Short mmCIF file of C-alpha atoms in Angstrom, two decimals:
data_model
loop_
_atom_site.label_atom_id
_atom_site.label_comp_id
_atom_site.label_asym_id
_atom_site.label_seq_id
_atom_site.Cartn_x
_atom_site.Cartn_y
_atom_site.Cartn_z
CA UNK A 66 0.96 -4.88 23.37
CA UNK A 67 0.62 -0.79 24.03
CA UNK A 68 3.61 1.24 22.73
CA UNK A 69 4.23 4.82 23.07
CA UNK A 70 5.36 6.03 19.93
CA UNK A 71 5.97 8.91 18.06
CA UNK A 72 3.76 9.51 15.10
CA UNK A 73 4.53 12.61 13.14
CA UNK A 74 5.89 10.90 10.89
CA UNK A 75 4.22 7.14 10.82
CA UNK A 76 1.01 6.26 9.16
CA UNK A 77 -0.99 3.66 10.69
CA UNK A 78 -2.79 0.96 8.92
CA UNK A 79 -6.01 0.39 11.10
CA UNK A 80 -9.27 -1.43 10.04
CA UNK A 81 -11.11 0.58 12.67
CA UNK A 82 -10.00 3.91 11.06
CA UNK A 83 -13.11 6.19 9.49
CA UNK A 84 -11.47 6.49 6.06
CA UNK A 85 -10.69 5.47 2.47
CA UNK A 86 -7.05 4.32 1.49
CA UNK A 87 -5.82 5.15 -2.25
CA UNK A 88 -3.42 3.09 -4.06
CA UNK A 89 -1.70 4.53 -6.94
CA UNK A 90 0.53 2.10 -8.86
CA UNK A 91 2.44 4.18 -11.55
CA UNK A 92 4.25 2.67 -13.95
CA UNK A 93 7.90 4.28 -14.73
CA UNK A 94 11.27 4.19 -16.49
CA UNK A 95 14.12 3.27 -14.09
CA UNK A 96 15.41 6.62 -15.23
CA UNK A 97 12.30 8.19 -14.47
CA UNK A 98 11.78 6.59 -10.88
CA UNK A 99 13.44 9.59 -9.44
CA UNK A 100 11.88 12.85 -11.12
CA UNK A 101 8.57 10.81 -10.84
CA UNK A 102 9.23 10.38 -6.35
CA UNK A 103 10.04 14.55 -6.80
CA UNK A 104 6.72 15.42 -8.41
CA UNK A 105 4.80 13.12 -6.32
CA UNK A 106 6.52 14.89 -3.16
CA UNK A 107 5.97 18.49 -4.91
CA UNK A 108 2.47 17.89 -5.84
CA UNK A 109 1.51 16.76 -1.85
CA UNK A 110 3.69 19.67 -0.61
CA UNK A 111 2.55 22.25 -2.60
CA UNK A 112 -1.16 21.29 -3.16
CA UNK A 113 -2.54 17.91 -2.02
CA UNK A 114 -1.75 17.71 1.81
CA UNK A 115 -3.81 21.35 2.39
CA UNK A 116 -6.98 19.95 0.86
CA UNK A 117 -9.96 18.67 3.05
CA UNK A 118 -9.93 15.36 4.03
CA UNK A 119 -6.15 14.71 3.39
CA UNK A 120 -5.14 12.10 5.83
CA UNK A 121 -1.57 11.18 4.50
CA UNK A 122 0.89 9.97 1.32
CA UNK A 123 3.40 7.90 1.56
CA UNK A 124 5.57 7.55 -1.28
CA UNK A 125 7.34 3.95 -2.17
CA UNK A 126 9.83 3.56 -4.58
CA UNK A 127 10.33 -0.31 -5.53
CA UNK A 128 13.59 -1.65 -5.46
CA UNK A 129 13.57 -2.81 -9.66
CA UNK A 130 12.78 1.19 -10.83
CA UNK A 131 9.80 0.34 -12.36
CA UNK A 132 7.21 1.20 -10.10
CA UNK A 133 6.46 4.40 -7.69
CA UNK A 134 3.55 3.54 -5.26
CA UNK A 135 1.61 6.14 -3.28
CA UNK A 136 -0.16 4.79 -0.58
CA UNK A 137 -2.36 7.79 0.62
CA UNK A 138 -5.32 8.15 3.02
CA UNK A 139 -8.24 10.40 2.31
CA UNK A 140 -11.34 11.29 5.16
CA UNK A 141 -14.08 10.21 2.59
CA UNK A 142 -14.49 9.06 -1.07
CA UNK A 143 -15.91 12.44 -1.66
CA UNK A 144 -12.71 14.00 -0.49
CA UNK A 145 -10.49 12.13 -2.74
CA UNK A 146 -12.93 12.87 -5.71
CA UNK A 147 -12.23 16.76 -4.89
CA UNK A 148 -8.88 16.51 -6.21
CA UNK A 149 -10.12 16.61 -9.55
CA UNK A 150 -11.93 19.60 -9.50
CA UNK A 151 -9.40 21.52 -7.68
CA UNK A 152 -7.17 23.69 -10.39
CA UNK A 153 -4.00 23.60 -8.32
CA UNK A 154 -4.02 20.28 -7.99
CA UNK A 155 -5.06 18.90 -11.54
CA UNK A 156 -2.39 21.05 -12.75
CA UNK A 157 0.09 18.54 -11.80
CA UNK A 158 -1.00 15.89 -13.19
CA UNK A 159 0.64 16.33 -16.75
CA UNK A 160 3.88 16.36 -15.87
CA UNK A 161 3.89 13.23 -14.07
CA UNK A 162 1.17 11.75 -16.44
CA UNK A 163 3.97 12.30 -19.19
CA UNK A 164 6.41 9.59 -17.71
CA UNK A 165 4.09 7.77 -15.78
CA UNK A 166 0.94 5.69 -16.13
CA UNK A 167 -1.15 4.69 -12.74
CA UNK A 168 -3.91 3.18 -11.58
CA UNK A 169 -5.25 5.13 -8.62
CA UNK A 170 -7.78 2.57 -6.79
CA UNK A 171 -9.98 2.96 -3.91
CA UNK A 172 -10.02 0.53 -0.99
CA UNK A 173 -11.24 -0.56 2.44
CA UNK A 174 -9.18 -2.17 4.46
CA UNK A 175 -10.44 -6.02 5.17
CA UNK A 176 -7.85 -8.07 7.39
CA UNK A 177 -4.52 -7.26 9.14
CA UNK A 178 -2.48 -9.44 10.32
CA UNK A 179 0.73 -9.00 12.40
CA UNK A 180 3.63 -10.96 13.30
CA UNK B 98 3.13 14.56 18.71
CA UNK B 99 2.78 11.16 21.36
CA UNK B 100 0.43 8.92 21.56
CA UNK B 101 0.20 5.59 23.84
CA UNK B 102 -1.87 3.21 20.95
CA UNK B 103 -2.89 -0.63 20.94
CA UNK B 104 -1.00 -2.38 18.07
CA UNK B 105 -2.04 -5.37 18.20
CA UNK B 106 -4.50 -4.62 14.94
CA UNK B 107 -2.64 -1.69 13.80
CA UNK B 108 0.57 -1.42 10.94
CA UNK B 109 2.88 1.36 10.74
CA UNK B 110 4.39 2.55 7.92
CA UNK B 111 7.53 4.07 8.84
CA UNK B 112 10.65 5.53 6.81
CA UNK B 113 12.78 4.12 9.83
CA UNK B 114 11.72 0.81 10.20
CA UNK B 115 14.36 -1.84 8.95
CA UNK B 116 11.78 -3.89 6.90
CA UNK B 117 10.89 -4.11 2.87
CA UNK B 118 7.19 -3.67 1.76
CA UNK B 119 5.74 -5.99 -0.61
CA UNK B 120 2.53 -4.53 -2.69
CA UNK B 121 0.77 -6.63 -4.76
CA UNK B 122 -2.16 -5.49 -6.46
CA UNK B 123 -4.33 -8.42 -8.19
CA UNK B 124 -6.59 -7.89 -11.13
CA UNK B 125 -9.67 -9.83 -10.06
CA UNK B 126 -13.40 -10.40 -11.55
CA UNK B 127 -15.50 -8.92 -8.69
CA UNK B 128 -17.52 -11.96 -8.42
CA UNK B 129 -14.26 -13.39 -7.74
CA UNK B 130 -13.25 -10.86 -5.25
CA UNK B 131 -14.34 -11.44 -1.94
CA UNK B 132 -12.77 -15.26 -2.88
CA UNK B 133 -9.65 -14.09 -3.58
CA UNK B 134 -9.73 -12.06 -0.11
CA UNK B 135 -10.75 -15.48 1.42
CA UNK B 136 -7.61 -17.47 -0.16
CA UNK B 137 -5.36 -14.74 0.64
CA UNK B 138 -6.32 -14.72 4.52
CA UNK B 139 -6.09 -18.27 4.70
CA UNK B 140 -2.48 -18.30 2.79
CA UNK B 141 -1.50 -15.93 5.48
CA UNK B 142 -2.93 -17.97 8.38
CA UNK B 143 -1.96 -21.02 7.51
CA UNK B 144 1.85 -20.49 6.33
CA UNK B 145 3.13 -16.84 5.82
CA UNK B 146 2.88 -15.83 9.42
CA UNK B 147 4.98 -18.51 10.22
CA UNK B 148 7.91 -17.68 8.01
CA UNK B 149 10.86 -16.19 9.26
CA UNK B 150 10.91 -12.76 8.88
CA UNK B 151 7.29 -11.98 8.35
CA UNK B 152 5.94 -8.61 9.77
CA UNK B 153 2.72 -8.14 8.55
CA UNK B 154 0.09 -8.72 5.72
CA UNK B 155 -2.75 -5.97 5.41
CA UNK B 156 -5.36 -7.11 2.89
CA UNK B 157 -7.53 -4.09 0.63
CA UNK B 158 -10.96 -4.51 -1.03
CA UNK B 159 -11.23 -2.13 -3.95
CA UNK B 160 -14.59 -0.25 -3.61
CA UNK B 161 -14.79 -0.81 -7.57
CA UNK B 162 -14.54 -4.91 -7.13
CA UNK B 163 -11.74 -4.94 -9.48
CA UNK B 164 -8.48 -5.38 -7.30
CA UNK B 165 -7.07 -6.82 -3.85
CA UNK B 166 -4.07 -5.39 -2.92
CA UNK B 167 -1.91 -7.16 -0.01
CA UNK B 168 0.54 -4.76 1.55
CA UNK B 169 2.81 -6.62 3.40
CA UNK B 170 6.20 -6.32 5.12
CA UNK B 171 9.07 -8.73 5.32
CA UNK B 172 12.32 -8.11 7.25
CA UNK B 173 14.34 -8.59 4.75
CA UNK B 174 14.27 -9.42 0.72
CA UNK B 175 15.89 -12.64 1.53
CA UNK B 176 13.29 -13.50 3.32
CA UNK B 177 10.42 -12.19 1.37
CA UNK B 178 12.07 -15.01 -1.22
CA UNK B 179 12.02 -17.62 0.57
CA UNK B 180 8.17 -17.47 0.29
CA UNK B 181 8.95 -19.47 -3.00
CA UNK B 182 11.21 -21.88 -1.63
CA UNK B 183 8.72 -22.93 0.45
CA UNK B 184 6.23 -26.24 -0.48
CA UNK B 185 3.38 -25.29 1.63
CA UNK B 186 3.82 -21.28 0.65
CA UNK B 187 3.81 -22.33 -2.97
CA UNK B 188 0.85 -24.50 -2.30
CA UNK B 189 -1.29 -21.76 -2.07
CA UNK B 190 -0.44 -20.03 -5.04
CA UNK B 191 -2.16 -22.25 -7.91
CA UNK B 192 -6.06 -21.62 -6.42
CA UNK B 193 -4.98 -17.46 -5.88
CA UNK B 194 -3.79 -18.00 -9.78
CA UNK B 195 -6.69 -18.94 -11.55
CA UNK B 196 -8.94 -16.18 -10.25
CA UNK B 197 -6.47 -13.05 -10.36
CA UNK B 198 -3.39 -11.74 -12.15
CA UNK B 199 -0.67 -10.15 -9.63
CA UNK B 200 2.25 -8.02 -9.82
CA UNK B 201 4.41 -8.53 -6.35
CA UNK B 202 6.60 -5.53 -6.03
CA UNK B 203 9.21 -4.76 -3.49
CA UNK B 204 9.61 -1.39 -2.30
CA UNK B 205 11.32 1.17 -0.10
CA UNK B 206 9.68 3.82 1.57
CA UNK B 207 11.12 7.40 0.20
CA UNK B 208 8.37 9.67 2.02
CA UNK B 209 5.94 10.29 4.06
CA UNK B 210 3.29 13.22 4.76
CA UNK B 211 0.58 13.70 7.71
CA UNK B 212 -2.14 15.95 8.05
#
């Protein structure tokens, strides 16, 4: 099926796509689920989406209030790794590391399978 | 921006679509992994993309060996549920059990950003 769509604000899952997808599982209070979405949202806005290789982020909030999932695409492993040596955007990391724990993982994408 | 795409093989992640997203993120042995891919592919072949309200299953490799993560989307939570009401859905679960540790989580999409 071909579909015209408009994308600016979609993300596509594709196995054909030249990247790497992150998964970042954090762990939160239900009464942290909020703040935690805001610095997640402030930390791509202000910092993350203007770095090379930054693809997209999209933020999920699960319907308990115990998790906040970032599903983000980055050009290359290398890119992703750049985070961490870039000042502006380490320094956001404590605030959310202070209500939050993740689990940021790497991964190709394998299979795909629609209805 | 439009674009005319193919999405046959392709999964959008919208904040508009009328759908919940499952992510679950198994803990796996990476001898164990490409296994656990295998089982989860055939799960989804055999029985989940029959069930009403199934959208889509996208299956991720961790470049680490460590964790698959499906990220799926049902219409609806009801139906996400029924998964477990079902004999030959349940069937499946048992040989996915033994090799990985999961954590199914239901979420709503709260943002997204594009490069």
């Amino acid at each position: 099926m071909t579909t015209l769509i408009n994308n600016e604000k979609q993300t596509t899952i594709s196995q054909d796509a030249d990247l790497v997808t992150l998964i970042n599982v954090f762990i939160v209070e239900p009464e942290n689920q909020q703040l935690l979405v805001d610095l997640l949202i402030k930390a791509t806005e202000e910092v993350m989406c203007k770095l090379p290789g930054f693809i997209s982020a999209n933020i999920h909030k699960s319907l308990d209030g115990k998790r906040v999932t970032n599903y983000a695409q980055w050009r290359s492993v290398e890119d992703f790794r750049g985070i961490f040596n870039n000042p502006e955007a380490v320094a956001h990391m404590p605030a959310i590391g202070k209500i939050a724990q993740s689990d940021p993982t790497l991964y190709e994408i394998c299979y795909i399978k629609k209805s």
